[in-house]
Amino acid sequence: MLFTQEHNEIRRTVRQFVEQEINPNVAQWEADGRFPMRDIFRKMGALGLLGIHKPEKYGGLGLDYSYNLVAAEELGTAWAGGIPLAIGVQTDMCTPAIARFGSDELKREFLAPSITGEAIGCIGVSETGAGSDVAGLKTTARKDGDDYIINGHKMWITNSPQADFICLLANTSDDKPHKNKTLIVVPMNSPGITLSKHLDKLGMRSSETAQVFFDDVRVPQRYRVGAEGTGFMLQMLQFQEERLWGAANTIKALENCVNETINYCRERKTFGQPLIDNQVVHFRLAELQTEIECLRALTYQACELYVAGKDVTNLASMAKLKAGRLGREVTDSCLQYWGGMGFMWDNQVSRAFRDVRLVSIGGGADEIMLGIICKLMGTLPGKKKSPVAAAPAVANAELASQEALK
Ligand SMILES: Cc1cc2nc3c(=O)[nH]c(=O)nc-3n(C[C@H](O)[C@H](O)[C@H](O)COP(=O)(O)OP(=O)(O)OC[C@H]3O[C@@H](n4cnc5c(N)ncnc54)[C@H](O)[C@@H]3O)c2cc1C
């Protein structure tokens, strides 16, 4: 990917923002289990960083996705994954469908303030009984006059404790599971919405996560994104940006780990010589850096094709899979060279070890990515009703969704 001066400028701006506004506070925010999201979002909004590839009409910079990818990659220099995650939810998880398929009114009411940082958004897909199996979700939105009445719950919802709106996937009919869903934007101050206490997580400690309950929540039908019954398709498309963002954001987080480990191994001496001088150590770190470059190349390639308007289901799934797998490998290997220091809770590499673990689970687990890739490789066995067939079912649906939108 050839970067322009503008790409480099965005990269520099994000890097500076992370160095000045985020990294000095990370230790405190991790301990608090939250960060001043409104303040950070407003500052990012003022710099144009929350709407890089969103339409200018609604306050975005109107640039193509490659500029956003550069920002996602650079956000990976934050010393805690929780803060980039909260930002990524806003820019690449709860707003892409609104930007592409929402009405003008919806965009003015929810997209525009999320670009300035005045409004915080979250995405409500997963439920306790439906994470990988998105089609199996149970939350309903039944019509009542001009409104929807929503009942159900959403689990593990990042940003929800501070969010102003949720982009919610709910069943709006009794049709087949891939045709009965609709994306609806729901203001979080609507009567009938309650939240669990903050969920206590292994990593991503500074991001806020909760369960959201809907008890006869009334919203106007005009808050629907796109046509009724297209929600599953729109969410699968929205996942493409989520997965590209996730892969890009992981690159620099892993590079940070390798660089910090090199620095540590230069200083730390065992048996009279710096750790880094052991061939097993410097060779291993060189191997990990090579793998990171492979992830970068794959992610950039997926991005280039996405910008060119191509279907990147395969490459985005591969990049997400590779990011998750490599994230576990890099953080585990690096942590080892820190010895006992690597086992300390506040160590930067141990934090990355915990944070990066989410990449293989959230936004479609590794096995779901493998199911999609296998489907496209033509290696999936025919449809079966056994539980093992669940991933192919999701992959089929994701692909069917892409086809239906062409
Ligand atoms: C910190 C955090 C933040 C999150 N934020 C959000 C959010 O903001 N919004 C939101 O909607 N969701 C969010 N999620 C939910 C996340 O997307 C789901 O956890 C994820 O999709 C996996 O679903 P699940 O946990 O129900 O796992 P399950 O579906 O129960 O699967 C469990 C495991 O089984 C394996 N597996 C699943 N299916 C198959 C198969 N067919 N074949 C082989 N193996 C399989 C996978 O390894 C998977 O990890 C978040 C989760 C976490 C932990």
XYZ file of C-alpha atoms and ligand atoms in Angstrom:
459
model
C 0.000 0.000 0.000
C 1.485 3.334 -0.996
C 0.766 6.002 1.570
C 0.180 9.644 0.734
C 1.235 12.651 2.752
C -2.297 12.667 4.150
C -1.963 9.083 5.406
C 1.288 10.018 7.116
C -0.321 13.078 8.649
C -3.147 11.007 10.133
C -0.642 8.492 11.437
C 1.386 11.269 13.072
C -1.724 12.879 14.605
C -2.942 9.611 16.121
C 0.527 8.744 17.383
C 0.839 12.130 19.062
C -2.636 11.839 20.568
C -1.821 8.429 22.028
C 1.510 9.658 23.420
C 0.078 12.816 24.970
C -3.495 11.980 25.969
C -3.600 8.224 26.501
C -0.318 6.582 27.476
C 0.544 8.790 30.463
C -2.818 7.828 32.038
C -3.051 4.173 31.133
C -1.957 2.741 34.493
C -4.596 4.755 36.350
C -7.376 3.996 33.865
C -6.587 0.288 33.909
C -6.781 0.308 37.703
C -10.047 2.279 37.593
C -11.615 -0.060 35.033
C -12.679 2.949 32.955
C -11.327 6.051 31.269
C -12.792 9.522 30.681
C -14.407 8.446 27.437
C -16.358 11.640 26.805
C -13.312 13.822 27.189
C -11.136 11.586 24.988
C -13.853 11.211 22.339
C -14.471 14.973 22.177
C -10.771 15.621 21.729
C -10.531 12.961 19.031
C -13.667 14.348 17.385
C -12.108 17.817 17.268
C -9.118 16.303 15.440
C -11.440 14.573 12.949
C -10.316 11.124 14.092
C -13.770 9.677 14.792
C -15.053 10.154 11.258
C -12.068 9.654 8.982
C -13.972 7.655 6.357
C -17.435 8.978 7.202
C -19.254 11.376 4.827
C -18.333 15.057 5.020
C -22.033 15.903 5.033
C -22.240 14.531 8.577
C -18.943 15.965 9.785
C -16.588 13.218 8.625
C -13.385 13.708 6.661
C -14.809 11.819 3.680
C -11.567 9.883 3.105
C -11.408 6.262 1.996
C -11.031 3.342 4.403
C -7.225 3.162 4.055
C -6.918 6.392 6.056
C -9.024 4.893 8.809
C -6.925 1.748 8.752
C -3.780 3.772 9.338
C -5.441 5.380 12.364
C -6.525 1.962 13.677
C -2.989 0.659 13.303
C -1.491 3.634 15.087
C -3.996 3.401 17.954
C -2.301 0.067 18.654
C 0.567 2.057 20.178
C -1.638 2.655 23.240
C -0.262 0.736 26.219
C -3.674 -0.776 26.942
C -6.035 -2.389 24.435
C -9.169 -1.228 26.234
C -8.948 2.359 25.038
C -8.485 1.591 21.319
C -11.273 -0.984 21.672
C -13.714 1.648 22.965
C -12.707 3.956 20.100
C -12.975 1.164 17.521
C -16.492 0.339 18.708
C -17.430 3.945 17.983
C -15.750 4.269 14.571
C -15.886 0.771 13.093
C -18.431 -1.346 14.917
C -21.573 0.613 15.762
C -21.560 3.286 13.045
C -20.625 1.703 9.661
C -24.175 0.441 8.972
C -25.743 3.759 10.012
C -23.334 5.588 7.678
C -24.025 3.269 4.731
C -27.683 2.395 5.132
C -29.214 4.827 7.651
C -31.681 7.540 6.696
C -30.587 11.162 6.556
C -32.467 11.782 9.816
C -30.718 8.869 11.541
C -27.350 10.098 10.375
C -27.998 13.623 11.611
C -29.280 12.421 14.972
C -26.748 9.684 15.756
C -23.877 9.600 13.240
C -23.005 13.310 13.250
C -22.630 13.561 17.073
C -20.662 10.312 17.167
C -18.199 11.878 14.703
C -17.759 14.999 16.843
C -17.471 12.828 19.959
C -20.566 14.371 21.551
C -22.358 11.008 21.478
C -20.988 7.621 22.479
C -22.237 4.515 20.717
C -22.189 0.787 21.312
C -23.083 -2.273 19.278
C -25.606 -4.831 20.528
C -25.372 -8.168 18.749
C -24.240 -10.857 21.228
C -26.530 -12.441 23.804
C -25.779 -14.977 26.515
C -27.151 -17.738 24.287
C -26.050 -16.296 20.939
C -22.479 -15.108 20.391
C -20.983 -17.042 17.488
C -24.454 -18.051 16.367
C -25.729 -14.556 15.626
C -28.746 -15.982 13.818
C -29.909 -17.556 17.093
C -30.384 -14.309 19.005
C -33.664 -13.900 20.888
C -34.175 -10.155 21.465
C -37.385 -9.024 19.746
C -38.660 -5.727 18.374
C -42.410 -5.969 17.756
C -44.334 -3.286 15.867
C -46.821 -1.173 17.774
C -48.267 1.674 15.715
C -45.278 3.708 14.482
C -43.001 2.242 17.130
C -41.067 -0.898 17.979
C -41.369 -2.439 21.427
C -38.088 -4.141 22.330
C -37.653 -6.990 24.797
C -34.598 -9.094 25.535
C -30.966 -8.562 26.484
C -27.484 -8.099 25.042
C -24.313 -9.472 26.627
C -20.700 -8.161 26.830
C -21.594 -4.766 25.388
C -18.484 -2.576 25.199
C -19.064 1.141 25.997
C -22.649 0.477 27.119
C -22.285 2.007 30.619
C -21.503 5.387 29.035
C -23.259 5.037 25.697
C -25.909 7.404 24.347
C -27.152 4.912 21.762
C -26.933 1.257 20.889
C -27.025 -0.105 17.358
C -29.150 -3.122 18.143
C -29.779 -6.317 16.196
C -33.210 -7.720 17.018
C -35.792 -10.093 15.581
C -38.635 -8.177 13.947
C -40.573 -11.154 12.564
C -40.939 -14.921 12.795
C -39.393 -15.407 9.357
C -36.222 -17.506 8.824
C -33.340 -16.515 11.181
C -31.378 -14.722 8.452
C -34.401 -12.801 7.192
C -36.156 -11.822 10.397
C -33.609 -9.420 11.837
C -33.387 -5.639 11.769
C -30.786 -3.146 12.950
C -32.363 -0.446 15.104
C -30.704 2.525 16.784
C -31.958 2.773 20.348
C -31.215 5.754 22.633
C -29.727 4.375 25.838
C -31.825 6.704 27.999
C -35.039 5.083 26.744
C -37.325 3.970 29.582
C -37.059 0.198 30.098
C -33.289 -0.072 29.511
C -31.238 -1.262 32.477
C -27.617 -2.340 32.758
C -25.808 -4.939 34.816
C -22.852 -3.841 36.877
C -19.568 -3.628 34.974
C -18.398 -7.064 33.875
C -15.092 -8.091 35.446
C -12.789 -8.997 32.575
C -9.450 -10.775 32.092
C -8.174 -7.966 29.870
C -9.274 -4.759 28.160
C -9.698 -3.529 31.734
C -10.022 0.158 30.898
C -12.956 -0.437 28.539
C -16.386 -0.616 30.147
C -18.499 -3.676 29.460
C -21.965 -4.564 30.711
C -25.068 -6.555 29.971
C -27.985 -4.490 28.642
C -31.611 -5.423 29.368
C -34.638 -4.258 27.360
C -38.038 -4.357 29.026
C -40.801 -3.001 26.773
C -38.468 -0.345 25.344
C -40.306 1.851 22.852
C -38.513 3.444 19.887
C -39.911 4.948 16.689
C -39.667 2.731 13.609
C -37.813 5.531 11.856
C -34.792 4.553 14.005
C -34.478 1.419 11.867
C -31.279 1.125 9.775
C -32.145 0.118 6.210
C -35.103 -2.077 5.379
C -36.799 -4.375 7.831
C -35.468 -7.935 7.667
C -32.032 -6.908 6.331
C -30.409 -6.605 9.756
C -28.471 -9.849 9.574
C -27.000 -8.898 6.202
C -26.145 -5.371 7.319
C -24.493 -6.650 10.470
C -22.392 -9.127 8.478
C -21.223 -6.234 6.298
C -20.576 -4.149 9.389
C -18.402 -7.014 10.674
C -16.055 -6.541 7.695
C -14.943 -3.160 8.974
C -14.824 -4.471 12.542
C -12.497 -7.284 11.441
C -10.244 -5.075 9.339
C -10.029 -2.626 12.218
C -9.231 -5.461 14.672
C -6.440 -6.815 12.483
C -4.911 -3.372 11.891
C -5.085 -2.402 15.548
C -3.292 -5.605 16.577
C -0.235 -4.935 14.363
C 1.258 -2.104 16.395
C 0.208 -3.620 19.715
C 2.340 -6.654 18.835
C 5.194 -4.548 17.517
C 5.148 -2.658 20.836
C 5.571 -5.972 22.645
C 8.522 -7.017 20.513
C 10.219 -3.618 20.865
C 9.698 -3.446 24.628
C 11.034 -6.982 24.918
C 14.129 -6.108 22.881
C 14.779 -3.144 25.186
C 14.346 -5.281 28.280
C 16.518 -8.097 26.961
C 19.296 -5.635 26.156
C 19.373 -4.474 29.767
C 18.677 -7.724 31.570
C 21.769 -9.830 32.087
C 21.919 -13.520 32.894
C 25.147 -15.491 33.248
C 27.117 -12.315 32.608
C 25.619 -11.387 29.246
C 22.542 -9.508 28.036
C 19.589 -11.812 27.379
C 19.338 -10.471 23.828
C 22.764 -11.958 23.012
C 21.372 -15.473 23.265
C 20.691 -16.575 19.711
C 17.480 -18.320 20.750
C 16.182 -14.937 21.950
C 17.177 -12.633 19.087
C 16.255 -15.234 16.469
C 12.833 -15.718 18.049
C 12.180 -11.985 18.148
C 13.223 -11.684 14.498
C 10.819 -14.492 13.632
C 7.960 -12.775 15.461
C 8.687 -9.455 13.728
C 8.598 -11.287 10.387
C 5.189 -12.733 11.276
C 3.945 -9.270 12.221
C 5.026 -8.004 8.777
C 2.998 -10.848 7.219
C -0.057 -9.761 9.205
C 0.540 -6.182 8.088
C 0.820 -7.206 4.426
C -2.359 -9.287 4.585
C -4.290 -6.521 6.330
C -3.103 -3.869 3.867
C -4.009 -6.105 0.947
C -7.520 -6.647 2.339
C -7.832 -2.902 2.866
C -6.704 -2.014 -0.659
C -9.293 -4.344 -2.162
C -11.972 -3.048 0.221
C -11.222 0.506 -0.915
C -11.462 -0.706 -4.519
C -14.985 -1.947 -3.762
C -14.140 -5.666 -3.862
C -15.637 -8.345 -1.624
C -12.998 -8.881 1.081
C -14.877 -11.452 3.153
C -12.042 -13.941 2.668
C -9.081 -11.626 3.286
C -10.719 -9.767 6.180
C -11.516 -13.115 7.840
C -7.940 -14.299 7.257
C -6.499 -11.072 8.654
C -8.721 -11.304 11.750
C -7.788 -14.960 12.228
C -4.076 -14.266 11.787
C -4.223 -11.299 14.170
C -5.823 -13.447 16.890
C -3.471 -16.388 16.452
C -0.336 -14.252 16.139
C -1.419 -12.078 19.044
C -1.385 -15.104 21.311
C 1.982 -16.265 19.973
C 3.772 -12.925 20.183
C 2.547 -11.926 23.629
C 3.217 -15.382 25.063
C 6.748 -15.554 23.605
C 7.621 -12.014 24.675
C 6.246 -12.510 28.175
C 8.553 -15.515 28.577
C 11.673 -13.366 28.082
C 10.571 -11.015 30.849
C 10.674 -13.899 33.333
C 9.084 -13.048 36.684
C 8.638 -9.421 35.625
C 6.421 -10.638 32.797
C 4.144 -12.302 35.339
C 3.479 -9.015 37.137
C 0.001 -7.591 36.587
C 1.049 -4.068 35.554
C 3.792 -5.163 33.180
C 3.122 -3.819 29.693
C 3.666 -7.179 28.031
C 1.499 -9.051 30.524
C -1.259 -6.492 29.870
C -0.928 -7.097 26.126
C -1.004 -10.852 26.806
C -4.401 -10.388 28.503
C -5.798 -7.740 26.147
C -4.864 -9.337 22.838
C -6.519 -12.609 23.886
C -9.848 -11.027 22.977
C -8.945 -10.857 19.283
C -9.458 -14.621 18.876
C -12.892 -14.410 20.545
C -14.661 -11.102 19.836
C -16.188 -10.068 16.512
C -16.329 -13.701 15.363
C -14.099 -16.279 17.031
C -11.182 -17.932 15.185
C -13.347 -20.943 14.370
C -15.987 -18.731 12.760
C -13.263 -17.139 10.598
C -12.035 -20.619 9.671
C -15.576 -21.625 8.713
C -15.836 -18.650 6.344
C -12.414 -19.320 4.814
C -13.222 -23.038 4.366
C -16.503 -22.150 2.711
C -14.634 -19.970 0.226
C -12.035 -22.695 -0.294
C -14.844 -25.121 -1.076
C -13.700 -27.531 1.614
C -16.764 -27.512 3.806
C -18.813 -30.680 3.930
C -22.480 -30.332 2.958
C -25.009 -28.853 5.357
C -25.451 -30.923 8.488
C -27.711 -30.381 11.439
C -25.006 -31.333 13.968
C -23.510 -28.622 16.220
C -20.244 -28.911 14.249
C -22.111 -27.444 11.292
C -22.802 -24.197 13.153
C -19.747 -22.376 11.776
C -20.493 -23.329 8.170
C -24.053 -22.141 8.749
C -22.734 -18.753 9.835
C -20.280 -18.661 6.955
C -23.027 -19.534 4.497
C -25.215 -16.825 5.910
C -22.409 -14.280 5.816
C -21.749 -15.137 2.197
C -25.419 -15.205 1.342
C -25.689 -11.777 2.889
C -22.904 -10.457 0.698
C -24.541 -11.945 -2.364
C -27.941 -10.554 -1.499
C -26.579 -7.043 -1.279
C -24.840 -7.136 -4.661
C -14.478 -8.006 26.263
C -15.568 -8.342 25.300
C -16.204 -7.325 24.610
C -17.248 -7.618 23.739
N -17.928 -6.581 23.147
C -19.044 -6.856 22.431
C -19.867 -5.784 21.945
O -19.565 -4.601 22.131
N -20.995 -6.107 21.259
C -21.349 -7.397 21.019
O -22.368 -7.615 20.386
N -20.592 -8.432 21.476
C -19.459 -8.191 22.179
N -18.703 -9.229 22.670
C -19.137 -10.606 22.431
C -18.249 -11.389 21.467
O -18.443 -10.945 20.146
C -18.612 -12.879 21.644
O -18.078 -13.265 22.918
C -18.057 -13.742 20.534
O -18.736 -13.533 19.343
C -18.129 -15.253 20.893
O -19.421 -15.592 21.302
P -19.645 -16.430 22.645
O -18.859 -15.772 23.717
O -21.086 -16.623 22.861
O -18.958 -17.824 22.364
P -19.688 -19.145 21.847
O -20.482 -18.845 20.660
O -20.339 -19.792 23.009
O -18.428 -20.020 21.421
C -17.462 -20.421 22.393
C -16.211 -20.839 21.661
O -16.511 -22.004 20.913
C -15.832 -22.003 19.704
N -16.829 -22.178 18.624
C -17.993 -21.511 18.451
N -18.660 -21.981 17.397
C -17.903 -22.982 16.877
C -18.043 -23.872 15.782
N -19.101 -23.819 15.005
N -17.065 -24.770 15.546
C -15.971 -24.829 16.342
N -15.781 -24.031 17.394
C -16.738 -23.121 17.663
C -15.061 -20.676 19.611
O -13.732 -20.928 19.986
C -15.712 -19.816 20.656
O -14.793 -18.901 21.236
C -17.637 -8.960 23.518
C -16.967 -9.982 24.188
C -15.965 -9.699 25.083
C -15.309 -10.829 25.825
